[in-house]
Coordinates of C-alpha atoms and ligand atoms in Angstrom, one line a residue:
X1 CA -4.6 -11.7 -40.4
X2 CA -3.4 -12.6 -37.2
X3 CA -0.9 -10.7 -34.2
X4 CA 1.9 -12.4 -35.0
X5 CA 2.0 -9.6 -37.6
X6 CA 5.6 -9.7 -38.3
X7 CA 6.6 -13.1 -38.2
X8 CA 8.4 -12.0 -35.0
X9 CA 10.4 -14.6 -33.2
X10 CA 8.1 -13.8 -30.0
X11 CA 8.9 -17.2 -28.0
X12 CA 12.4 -16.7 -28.2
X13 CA 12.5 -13.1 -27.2
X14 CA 9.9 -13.8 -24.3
X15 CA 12.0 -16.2 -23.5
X16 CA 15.2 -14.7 -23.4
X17 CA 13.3 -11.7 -21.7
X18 CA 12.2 -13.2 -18.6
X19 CA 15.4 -15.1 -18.6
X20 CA 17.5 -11.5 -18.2
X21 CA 15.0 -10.2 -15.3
X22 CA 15.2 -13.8 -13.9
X23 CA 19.2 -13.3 -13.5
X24 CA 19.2 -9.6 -12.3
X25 CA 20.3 -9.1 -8.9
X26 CA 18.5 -5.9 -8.5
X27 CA 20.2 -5.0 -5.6
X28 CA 23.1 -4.4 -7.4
X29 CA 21.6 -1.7 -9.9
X30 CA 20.3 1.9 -8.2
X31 CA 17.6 2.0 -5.5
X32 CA 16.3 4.9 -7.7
X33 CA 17.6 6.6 -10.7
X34 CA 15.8 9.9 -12.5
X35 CA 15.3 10.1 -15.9
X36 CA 17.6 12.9 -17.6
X37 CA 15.1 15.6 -19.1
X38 CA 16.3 14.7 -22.9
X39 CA 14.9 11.2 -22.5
X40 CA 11.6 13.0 -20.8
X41 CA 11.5 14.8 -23.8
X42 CA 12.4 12.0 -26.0
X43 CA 9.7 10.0 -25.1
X44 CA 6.8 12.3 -24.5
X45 CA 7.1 13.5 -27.8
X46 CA 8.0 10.2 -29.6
X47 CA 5.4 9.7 -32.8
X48 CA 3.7 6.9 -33.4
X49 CA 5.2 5.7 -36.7
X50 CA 2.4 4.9 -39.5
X51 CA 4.7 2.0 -39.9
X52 CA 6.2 -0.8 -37.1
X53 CA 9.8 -0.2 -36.3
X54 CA 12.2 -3.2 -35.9
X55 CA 11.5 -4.9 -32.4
X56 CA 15.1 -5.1 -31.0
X57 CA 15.3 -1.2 -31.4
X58 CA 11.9 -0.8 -29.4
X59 CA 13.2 -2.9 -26.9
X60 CA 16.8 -1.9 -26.6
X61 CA 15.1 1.7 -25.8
X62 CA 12.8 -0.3 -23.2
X63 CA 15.6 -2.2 -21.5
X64 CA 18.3 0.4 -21.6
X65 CA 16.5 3.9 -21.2
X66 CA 12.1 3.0 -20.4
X67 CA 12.8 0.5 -17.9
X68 CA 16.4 2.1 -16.1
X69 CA 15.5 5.2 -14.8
X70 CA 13.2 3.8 -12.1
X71 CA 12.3 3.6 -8.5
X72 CA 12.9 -0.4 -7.1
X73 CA 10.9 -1.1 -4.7
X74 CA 12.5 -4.8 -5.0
X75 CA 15.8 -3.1 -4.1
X76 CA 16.7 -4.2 -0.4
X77 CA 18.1 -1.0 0.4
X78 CA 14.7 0.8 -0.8
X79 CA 13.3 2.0 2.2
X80 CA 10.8 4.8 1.5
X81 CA 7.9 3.3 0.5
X82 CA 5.2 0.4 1.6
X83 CA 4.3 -0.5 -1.4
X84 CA 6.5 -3.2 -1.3
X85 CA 9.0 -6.0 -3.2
X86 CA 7.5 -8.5 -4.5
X87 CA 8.2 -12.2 -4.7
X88 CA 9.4 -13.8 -8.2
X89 CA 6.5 -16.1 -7.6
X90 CA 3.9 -13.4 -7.8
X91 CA 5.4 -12.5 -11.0
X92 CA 5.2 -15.8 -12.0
X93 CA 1.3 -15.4 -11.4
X94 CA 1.5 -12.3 -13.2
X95 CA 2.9 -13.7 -16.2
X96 CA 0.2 -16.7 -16.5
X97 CA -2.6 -14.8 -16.0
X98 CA -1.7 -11.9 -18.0
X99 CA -0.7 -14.5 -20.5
X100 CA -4.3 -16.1 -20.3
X101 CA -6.1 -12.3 -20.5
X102 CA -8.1 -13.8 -18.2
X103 CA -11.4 -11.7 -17.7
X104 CA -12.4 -11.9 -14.1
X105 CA -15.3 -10.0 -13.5
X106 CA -18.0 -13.4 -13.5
X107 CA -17.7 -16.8 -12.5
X108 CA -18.8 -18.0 -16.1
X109 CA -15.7 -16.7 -17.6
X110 CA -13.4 -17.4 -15.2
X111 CA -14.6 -19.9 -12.6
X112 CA -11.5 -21.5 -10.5
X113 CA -9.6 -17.8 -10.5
X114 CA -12.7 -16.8 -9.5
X115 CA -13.5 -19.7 -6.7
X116 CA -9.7 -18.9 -5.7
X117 CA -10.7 -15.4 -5.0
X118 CA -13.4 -16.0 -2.5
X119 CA -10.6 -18.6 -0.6
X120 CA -8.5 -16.3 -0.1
X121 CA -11.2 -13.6 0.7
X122 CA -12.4 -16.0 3.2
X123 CA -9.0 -16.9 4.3
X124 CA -8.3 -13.4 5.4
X125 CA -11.5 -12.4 6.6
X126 CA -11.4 -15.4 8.9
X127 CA -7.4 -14.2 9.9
X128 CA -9.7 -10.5 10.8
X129 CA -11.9 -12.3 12.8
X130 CA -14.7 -11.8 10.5
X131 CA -17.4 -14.7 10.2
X132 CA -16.7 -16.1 7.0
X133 CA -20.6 -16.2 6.1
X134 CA -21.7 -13.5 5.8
X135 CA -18.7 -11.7 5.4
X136 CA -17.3 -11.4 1.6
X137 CA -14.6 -8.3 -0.3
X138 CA -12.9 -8.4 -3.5
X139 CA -9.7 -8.1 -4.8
X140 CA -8.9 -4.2 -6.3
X141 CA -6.0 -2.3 -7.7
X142 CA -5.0 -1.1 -4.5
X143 CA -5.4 0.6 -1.0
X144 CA -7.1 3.8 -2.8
X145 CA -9.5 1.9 -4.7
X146 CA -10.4 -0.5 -1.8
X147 CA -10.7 2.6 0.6
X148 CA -12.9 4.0 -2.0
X149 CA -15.1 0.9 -2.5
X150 CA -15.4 0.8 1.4
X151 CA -16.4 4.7 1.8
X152 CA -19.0 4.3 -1.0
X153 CA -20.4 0.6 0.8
X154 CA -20.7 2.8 4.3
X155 CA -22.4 5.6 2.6
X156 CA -24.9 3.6 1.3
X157 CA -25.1 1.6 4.1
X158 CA -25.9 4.4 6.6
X159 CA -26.5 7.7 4.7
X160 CA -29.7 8.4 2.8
X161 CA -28.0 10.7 -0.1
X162 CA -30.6 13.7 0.7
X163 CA -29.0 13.8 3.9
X164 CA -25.6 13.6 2.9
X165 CA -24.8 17.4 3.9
X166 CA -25.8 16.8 7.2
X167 CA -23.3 13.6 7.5
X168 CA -20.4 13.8 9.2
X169 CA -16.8 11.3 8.7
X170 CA -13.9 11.4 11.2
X171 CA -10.6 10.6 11.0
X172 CA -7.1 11.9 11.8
X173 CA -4.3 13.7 10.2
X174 CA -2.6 10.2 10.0
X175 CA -4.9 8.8 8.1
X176 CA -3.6 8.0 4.2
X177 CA -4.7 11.2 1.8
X178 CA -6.7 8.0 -0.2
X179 CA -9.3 8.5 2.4
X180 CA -9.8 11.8 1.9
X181 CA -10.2 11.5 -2.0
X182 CA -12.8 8.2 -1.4
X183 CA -15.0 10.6 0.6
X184 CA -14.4 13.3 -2.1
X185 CA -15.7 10.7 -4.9
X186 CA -18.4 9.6 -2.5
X187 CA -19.5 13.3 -2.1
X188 CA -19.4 14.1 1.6
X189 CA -19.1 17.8 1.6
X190 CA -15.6 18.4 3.0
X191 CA -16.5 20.7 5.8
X192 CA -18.3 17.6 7.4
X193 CA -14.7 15.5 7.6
X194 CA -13.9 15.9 11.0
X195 CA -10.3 15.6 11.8
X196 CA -9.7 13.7 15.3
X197 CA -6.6 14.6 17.2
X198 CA -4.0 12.1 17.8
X199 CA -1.8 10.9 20.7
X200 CA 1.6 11.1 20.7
X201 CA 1.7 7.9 19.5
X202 CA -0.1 9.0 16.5
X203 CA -2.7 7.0 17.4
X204 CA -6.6 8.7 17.2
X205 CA -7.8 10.0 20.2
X206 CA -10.6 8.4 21.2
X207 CA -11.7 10.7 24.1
X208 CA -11.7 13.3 21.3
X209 CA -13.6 11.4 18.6
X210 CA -16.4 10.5 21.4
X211 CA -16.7 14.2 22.0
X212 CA -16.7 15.6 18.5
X213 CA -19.2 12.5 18.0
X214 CA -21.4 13.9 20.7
X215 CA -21.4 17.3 19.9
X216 CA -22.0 16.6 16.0
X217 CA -25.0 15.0 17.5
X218 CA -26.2 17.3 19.6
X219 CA -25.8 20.0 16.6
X220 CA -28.2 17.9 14.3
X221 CA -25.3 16.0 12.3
X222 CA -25.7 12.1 11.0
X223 CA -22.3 10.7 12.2
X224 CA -21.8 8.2 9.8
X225 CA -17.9 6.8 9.4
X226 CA -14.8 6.7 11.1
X227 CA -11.8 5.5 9.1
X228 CA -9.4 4.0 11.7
X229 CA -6.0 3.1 10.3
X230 CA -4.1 -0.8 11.1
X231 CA -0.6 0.7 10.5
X232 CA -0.4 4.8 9.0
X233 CA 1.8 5.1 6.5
X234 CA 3.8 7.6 8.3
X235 CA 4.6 5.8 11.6
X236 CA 2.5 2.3 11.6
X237 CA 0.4 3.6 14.3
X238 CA -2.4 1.3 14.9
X239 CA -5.6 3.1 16.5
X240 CA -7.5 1.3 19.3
X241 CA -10.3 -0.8 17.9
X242 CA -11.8 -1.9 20.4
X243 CA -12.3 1.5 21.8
X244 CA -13.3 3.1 18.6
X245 CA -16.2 0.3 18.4
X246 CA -17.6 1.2 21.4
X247 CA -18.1 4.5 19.8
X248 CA -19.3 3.0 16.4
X249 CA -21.9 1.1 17.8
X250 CA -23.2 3.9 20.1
X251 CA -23.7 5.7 17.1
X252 CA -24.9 3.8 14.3
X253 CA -21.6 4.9 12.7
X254 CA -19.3 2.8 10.0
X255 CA -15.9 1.6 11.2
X256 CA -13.6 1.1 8.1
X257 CA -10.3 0.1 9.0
X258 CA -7.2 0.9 6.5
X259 CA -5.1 -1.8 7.0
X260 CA -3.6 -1.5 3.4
X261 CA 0.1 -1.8 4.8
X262 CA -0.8 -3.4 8.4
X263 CA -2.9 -6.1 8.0
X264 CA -0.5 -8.8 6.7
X265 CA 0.9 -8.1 10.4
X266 CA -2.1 -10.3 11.1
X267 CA 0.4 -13.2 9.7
X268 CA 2.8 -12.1 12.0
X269 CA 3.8 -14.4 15.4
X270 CA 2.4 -11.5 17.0
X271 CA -0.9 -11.3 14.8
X272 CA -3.9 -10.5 16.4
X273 CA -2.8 -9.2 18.9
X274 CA -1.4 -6.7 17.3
X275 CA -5.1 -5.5 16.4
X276 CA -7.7 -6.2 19.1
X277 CA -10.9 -5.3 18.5
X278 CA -10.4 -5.5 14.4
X279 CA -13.2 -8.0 14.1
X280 CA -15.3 -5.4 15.1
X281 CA -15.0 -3.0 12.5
X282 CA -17.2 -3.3 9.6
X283 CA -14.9 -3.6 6.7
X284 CA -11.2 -3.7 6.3
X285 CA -8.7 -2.8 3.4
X286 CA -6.0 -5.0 2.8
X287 CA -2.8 -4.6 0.1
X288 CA -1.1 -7.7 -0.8
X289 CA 1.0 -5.5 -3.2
X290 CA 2.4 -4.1 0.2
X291 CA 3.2 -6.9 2.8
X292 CA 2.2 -9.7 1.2
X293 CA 5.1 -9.4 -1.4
X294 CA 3.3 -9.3 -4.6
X295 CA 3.4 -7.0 -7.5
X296 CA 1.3 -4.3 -8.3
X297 CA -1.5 -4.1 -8.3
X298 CA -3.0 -6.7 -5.4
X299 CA -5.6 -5.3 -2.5
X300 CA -8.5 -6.1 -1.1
X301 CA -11.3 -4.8 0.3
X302 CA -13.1 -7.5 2.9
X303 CA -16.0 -6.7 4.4
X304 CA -18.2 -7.9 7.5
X305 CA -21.1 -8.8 5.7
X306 CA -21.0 -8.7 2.0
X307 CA -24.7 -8.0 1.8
X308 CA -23.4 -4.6 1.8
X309 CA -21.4 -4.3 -1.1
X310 CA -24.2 -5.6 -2.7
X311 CA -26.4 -3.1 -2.1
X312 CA -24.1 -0.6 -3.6
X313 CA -22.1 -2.4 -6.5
X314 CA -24.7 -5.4 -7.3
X315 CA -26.2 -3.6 -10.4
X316 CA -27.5 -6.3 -13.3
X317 CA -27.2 -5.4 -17.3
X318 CA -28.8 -7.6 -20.0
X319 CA -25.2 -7.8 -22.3
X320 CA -24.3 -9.9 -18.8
X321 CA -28.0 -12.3 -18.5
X322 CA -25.5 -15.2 -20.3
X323 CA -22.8 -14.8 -17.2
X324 CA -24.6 -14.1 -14.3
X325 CA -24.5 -16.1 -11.7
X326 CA -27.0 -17.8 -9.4
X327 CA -27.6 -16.5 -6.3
X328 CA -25.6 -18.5 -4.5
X329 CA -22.7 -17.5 -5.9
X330 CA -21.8 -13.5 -6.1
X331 CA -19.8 -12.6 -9.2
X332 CA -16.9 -10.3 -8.4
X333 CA -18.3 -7.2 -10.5
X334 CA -21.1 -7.0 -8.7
X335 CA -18.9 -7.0 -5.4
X336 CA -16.8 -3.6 -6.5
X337 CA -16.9 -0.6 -9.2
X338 CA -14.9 -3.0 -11.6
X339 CA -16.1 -5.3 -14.6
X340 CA -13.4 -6.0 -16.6
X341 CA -10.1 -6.9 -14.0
X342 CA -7.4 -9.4 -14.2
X343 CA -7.3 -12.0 -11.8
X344 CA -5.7 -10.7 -9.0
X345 CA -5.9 -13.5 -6.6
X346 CA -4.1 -16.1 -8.7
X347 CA -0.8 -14.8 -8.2
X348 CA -1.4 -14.4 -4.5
X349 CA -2.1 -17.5 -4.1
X350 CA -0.1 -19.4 -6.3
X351 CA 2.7 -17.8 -3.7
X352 CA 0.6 -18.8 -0.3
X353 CA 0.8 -22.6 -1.9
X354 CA 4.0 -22.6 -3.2
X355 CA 5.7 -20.9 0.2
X356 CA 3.0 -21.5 2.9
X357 CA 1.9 -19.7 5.8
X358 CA 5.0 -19.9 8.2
X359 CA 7.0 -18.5 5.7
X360 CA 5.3 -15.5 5.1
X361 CA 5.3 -15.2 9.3
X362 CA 9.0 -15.2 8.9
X363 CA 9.2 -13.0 6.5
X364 CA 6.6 -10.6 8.2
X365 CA 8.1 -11.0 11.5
X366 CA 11.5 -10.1 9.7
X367 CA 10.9 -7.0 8.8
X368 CA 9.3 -6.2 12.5
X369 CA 13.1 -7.1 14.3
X370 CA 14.9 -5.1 11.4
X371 CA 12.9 -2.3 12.3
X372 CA 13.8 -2.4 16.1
X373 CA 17.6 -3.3 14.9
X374 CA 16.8 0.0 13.0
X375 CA 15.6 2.0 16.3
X376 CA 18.8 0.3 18.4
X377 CA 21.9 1.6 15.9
X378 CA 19.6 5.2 15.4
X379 CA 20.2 5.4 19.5
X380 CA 23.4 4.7 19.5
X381 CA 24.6 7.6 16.8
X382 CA 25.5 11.1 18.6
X383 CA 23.0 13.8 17.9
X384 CA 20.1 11.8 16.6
X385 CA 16.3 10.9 18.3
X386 CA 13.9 8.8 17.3
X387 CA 10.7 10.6 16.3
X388 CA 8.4 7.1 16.5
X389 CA 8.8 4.1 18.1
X390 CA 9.1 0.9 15.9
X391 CA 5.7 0.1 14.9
X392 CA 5.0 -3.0 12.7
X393 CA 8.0 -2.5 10.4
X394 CA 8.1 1.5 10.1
X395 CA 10.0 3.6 12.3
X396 CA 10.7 7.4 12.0
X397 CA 14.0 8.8 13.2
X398 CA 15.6 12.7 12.3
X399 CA 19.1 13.7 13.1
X400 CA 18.9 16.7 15.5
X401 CA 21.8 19.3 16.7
X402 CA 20.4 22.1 19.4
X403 CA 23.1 24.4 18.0
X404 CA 21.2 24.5 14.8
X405 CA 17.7 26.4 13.7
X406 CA 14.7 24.1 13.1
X407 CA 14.8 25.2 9.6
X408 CA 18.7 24.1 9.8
X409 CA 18.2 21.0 11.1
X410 CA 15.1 20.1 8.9
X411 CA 17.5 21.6 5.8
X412 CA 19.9 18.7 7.1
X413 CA 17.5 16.2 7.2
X414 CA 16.1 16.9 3.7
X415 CA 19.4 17.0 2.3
X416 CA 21.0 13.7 3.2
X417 CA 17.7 12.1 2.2
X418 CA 18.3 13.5 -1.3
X419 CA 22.3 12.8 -1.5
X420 CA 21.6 9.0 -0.3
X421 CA 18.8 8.8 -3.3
X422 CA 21.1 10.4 -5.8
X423 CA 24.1 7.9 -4.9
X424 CA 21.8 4.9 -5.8
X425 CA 23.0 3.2 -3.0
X426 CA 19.1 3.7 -0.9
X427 CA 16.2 5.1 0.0
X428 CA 15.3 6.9 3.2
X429 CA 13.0 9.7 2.1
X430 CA 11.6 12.4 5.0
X431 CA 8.3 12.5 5.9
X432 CA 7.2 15.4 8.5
X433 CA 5.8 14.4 12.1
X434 CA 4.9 17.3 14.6
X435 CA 6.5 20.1 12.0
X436 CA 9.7 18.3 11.8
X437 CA 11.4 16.3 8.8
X438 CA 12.5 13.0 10.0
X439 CA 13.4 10.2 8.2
X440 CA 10.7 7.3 7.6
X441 CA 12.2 4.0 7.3
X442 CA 10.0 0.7 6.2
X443 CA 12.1 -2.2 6.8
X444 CA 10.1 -5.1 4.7
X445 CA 12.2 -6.1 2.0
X446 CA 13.1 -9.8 3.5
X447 CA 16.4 -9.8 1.8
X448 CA 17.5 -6.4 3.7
X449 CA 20.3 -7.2 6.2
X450 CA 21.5 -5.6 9.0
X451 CA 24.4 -4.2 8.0
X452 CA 22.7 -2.5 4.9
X453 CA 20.5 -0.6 7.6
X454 CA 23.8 0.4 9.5
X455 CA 25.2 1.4 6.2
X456 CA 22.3 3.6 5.0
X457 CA 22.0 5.3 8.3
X458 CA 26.3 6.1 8.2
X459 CA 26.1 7.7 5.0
X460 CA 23.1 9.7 6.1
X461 CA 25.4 10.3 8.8
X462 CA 28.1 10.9 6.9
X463 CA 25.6 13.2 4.2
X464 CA 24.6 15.8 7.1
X465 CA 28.7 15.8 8.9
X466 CA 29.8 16.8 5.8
X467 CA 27.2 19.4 5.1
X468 CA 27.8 20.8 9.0
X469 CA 31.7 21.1 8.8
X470 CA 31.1 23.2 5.7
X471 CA 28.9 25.4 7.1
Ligands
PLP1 C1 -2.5 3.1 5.1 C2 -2.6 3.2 3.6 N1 -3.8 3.3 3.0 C3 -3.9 3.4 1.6 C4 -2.8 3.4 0.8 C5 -3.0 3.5 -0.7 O1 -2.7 2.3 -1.3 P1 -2.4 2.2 -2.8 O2 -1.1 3.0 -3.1 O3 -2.3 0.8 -3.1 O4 -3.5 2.9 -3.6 C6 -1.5 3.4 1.4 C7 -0.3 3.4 0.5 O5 0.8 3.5 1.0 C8 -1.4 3.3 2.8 O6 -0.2 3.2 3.4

């Protein structure tokens, strides 16, 4: 018995495989497509048959119907979602270490992936402004889970569970919906989440978090974590550190910092500036499956001192005595919630080598000018306003004609959006900022040029002049 069960001619049809995704211009195929509802069907109801079917008919039904009816987040005209494209050389990662099944949960079984893990941990932390001893994260499936690992670390870290109904978490309306689920999973009741105003710039209000701070005090509350964001998904606002710090250590309280799209900005020509006051929070989450331009699924969380993930994931089992490491060295599983993961890292850093740092600037520092291009055509197009300012690479923008309702105008807005997704030809998806629908553009896709941005926003244009000389 072995898996090559059916004398399958598996290296040729890897081979030729890789070889048809290698010589895809994916640009040229739909930014999104939707499945029709007979394949839906198809395929949810498929059997399993009691025996194999031919290989090039499972195939043929992966290439032409599994695999076509599909979001691309590759696609350079794809511009709804931070969860970006991702360099060939990440796949390339992807392949060999998915090839290797490479089980990366202790050193013993998987040393150099594994010593390649803490240097980029360490490379990143250092990029935060973290010491690198003793501060320490590992790599997870994505923002969620690393916000998740982060909520459960600060609980730990400055909660005694009996008094968990008496801690209180603040953050803003802005802040991702992962936060909300991590403190879910982490059991603060949700009538203790305290949600902080925000400026106009989206940005929390400090001034509003010190008071609710104070007054949670004064009412007997444990203030225990505020999740500031580097970079909401909705805008890219980045909250003020420095300021919220001030706060934080007043109060004994956690500062995690989602930085799950933002933080590669830290590679940026702007960098840390960009972030003051980040090396101050106390742990960080970071998404190299968004801005560092590798494939799903790349994140980390990094934390200030990795004493206290630790205390909350460092549990010991006797099947593991054999693998364990020393102290000196941490295995990963005892650094998150996972034990069996793929080796994340490799892929990341097989494309840091390969392409280096000031090429990953450029790229970063690419999508920044695209998205202030972006802003400059929006203003010069009759009838529409910028809703937020270019902020790392996001910028939110709604077309808007006084003569029209709210609802009308919003109607508009929602409509082009879905005519531009149906043509193929983009993706600019709404998102809703102070009760309106705008459009949310992120412009990181390195390969996006101008005059696809000035395309996408015509036919948007063109979508909601049509609509309005019908009406
Ligand atoms: C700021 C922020 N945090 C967390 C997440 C969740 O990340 P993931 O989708 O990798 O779980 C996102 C996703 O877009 C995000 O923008």
């Amino acid at each position: 018995m072995n898996f090559n069960e059916k004398n399958i001619d598996l290296e040729t049809i890897i081979r030729d495989e890789v070889n048809k995704y290698l010589n895809q211009d994916v640009s040229r195929l739909n930014a999104t497509e939707q499945a029709p509802k007979e394949l839906t069907q198809k395929y949810e109801k498929m059997p399993i048959p009691k025996v194999g079917r031919d290989i090039y008919e499972v195939l043929s039904e992966l290439n032409n119907e599994v695999l076509t009816y599909l979001y691309r987040p590759n696609h350079k005209r794809a511009f709804s979602f931070i969860p970006g494209p991702a360099s060939r050389l990440s796949w390339l990662g992807d392949i060999l270490t998915t090839a290797n099944n490479i089980h990366a949960s202790n050193f013993k079984n998987a040393t150099l992936p594994i010593s390649i893990e803490r240097n980029l941990i360490n490379y990143l932390a250092d990029k935060i402004g973290y010491e690198v001893k003793p501060s320490g994260g590992v790599f997870v499936s994505g923002g969620s889970m690393a916000n998740l690992t982060a909520v459960v670390t600060a609980r730990d870290r400055k909660v005694s569970l009996d008094k968990l109904t008496k801690t209180t978490v603040y953050l803003t309306s802005q802040t991702h919906h992962s936060g909300r689920k991590a403190l879910h999973v982490a059991g603060f009741p949700s009538e203790n989440i305290r949600i902080i105003d925000h400026n106009e710039d989206f940005t929390m209000n400090v001034s509003h978090l010190k008071e609710t701070v104070e007054k949670d005090v004064k009412n007997g509350y444990i203030p225990a974590l505020v999740i500031s964001t580097a970079g909401t998904t909705n805008t890219g606002a980045v909250d003020d550190f420095n300021k919220i710090a001030d706060i934080c250590e007043a109060y004994n309280i956690w500062q995690h910092v989602d930085g799950a799209y933002g933080a590669s900005h830290l590679l940026s020509t702007k960098g840390k500036s960009l972030f003051k006051g980040i090396e101050r929070s106390d742990s960080v989450t970071w998404d190299a499956h968004k801005l560092l331009f590798q494939t799903y699924s790349c994140a980390m969380i990094i934390v200030k001192d990795k004493n206290n993930l630790i205390n909350s994931y460092g549990e010991k089992a006797e099947y593991l005595d054999d693998i364990t490491s020393d102290d000196d060295v941490i295995d990963p599983e005892m650094l998150g919630i996972e034990l069996t993961r793929p080796a994340r890292a490799v892929k990341l850093w097989l494309t840091l080598q390969v392409i280096g740092e000031d090429e990953f600037r450029k790229r970063i520092d690419y999508g920044q000018e695209l998205a202030e291009y972006t802003k400059d055509y929006v203003e010069s197009l009759d009838d529409f306003e910028i809703i937020s300012q270019p902020s790392l690479s996001i910028l939110s923008f709604r077309y808007y004609n006084d003569s029209f309702t709210d609802e009308e105008n919003d109607h508009l807005n929602n409509l082009a959006a879905k005519k531009l997704a149906d043509s193929g030809y983009g993706v600019a998806y709404t998102t809703t900022l102070n009760n309106k629908k705008v459009f949310r553009m992120c412009t990181i896709n390195p390969e996006t040029t101008e005059s696809d941005i000035k395309e996408t926003i015509d036919r948007l244009n063109r979508y909601i002049l049509e609509e309005v000389k019908e009406k």
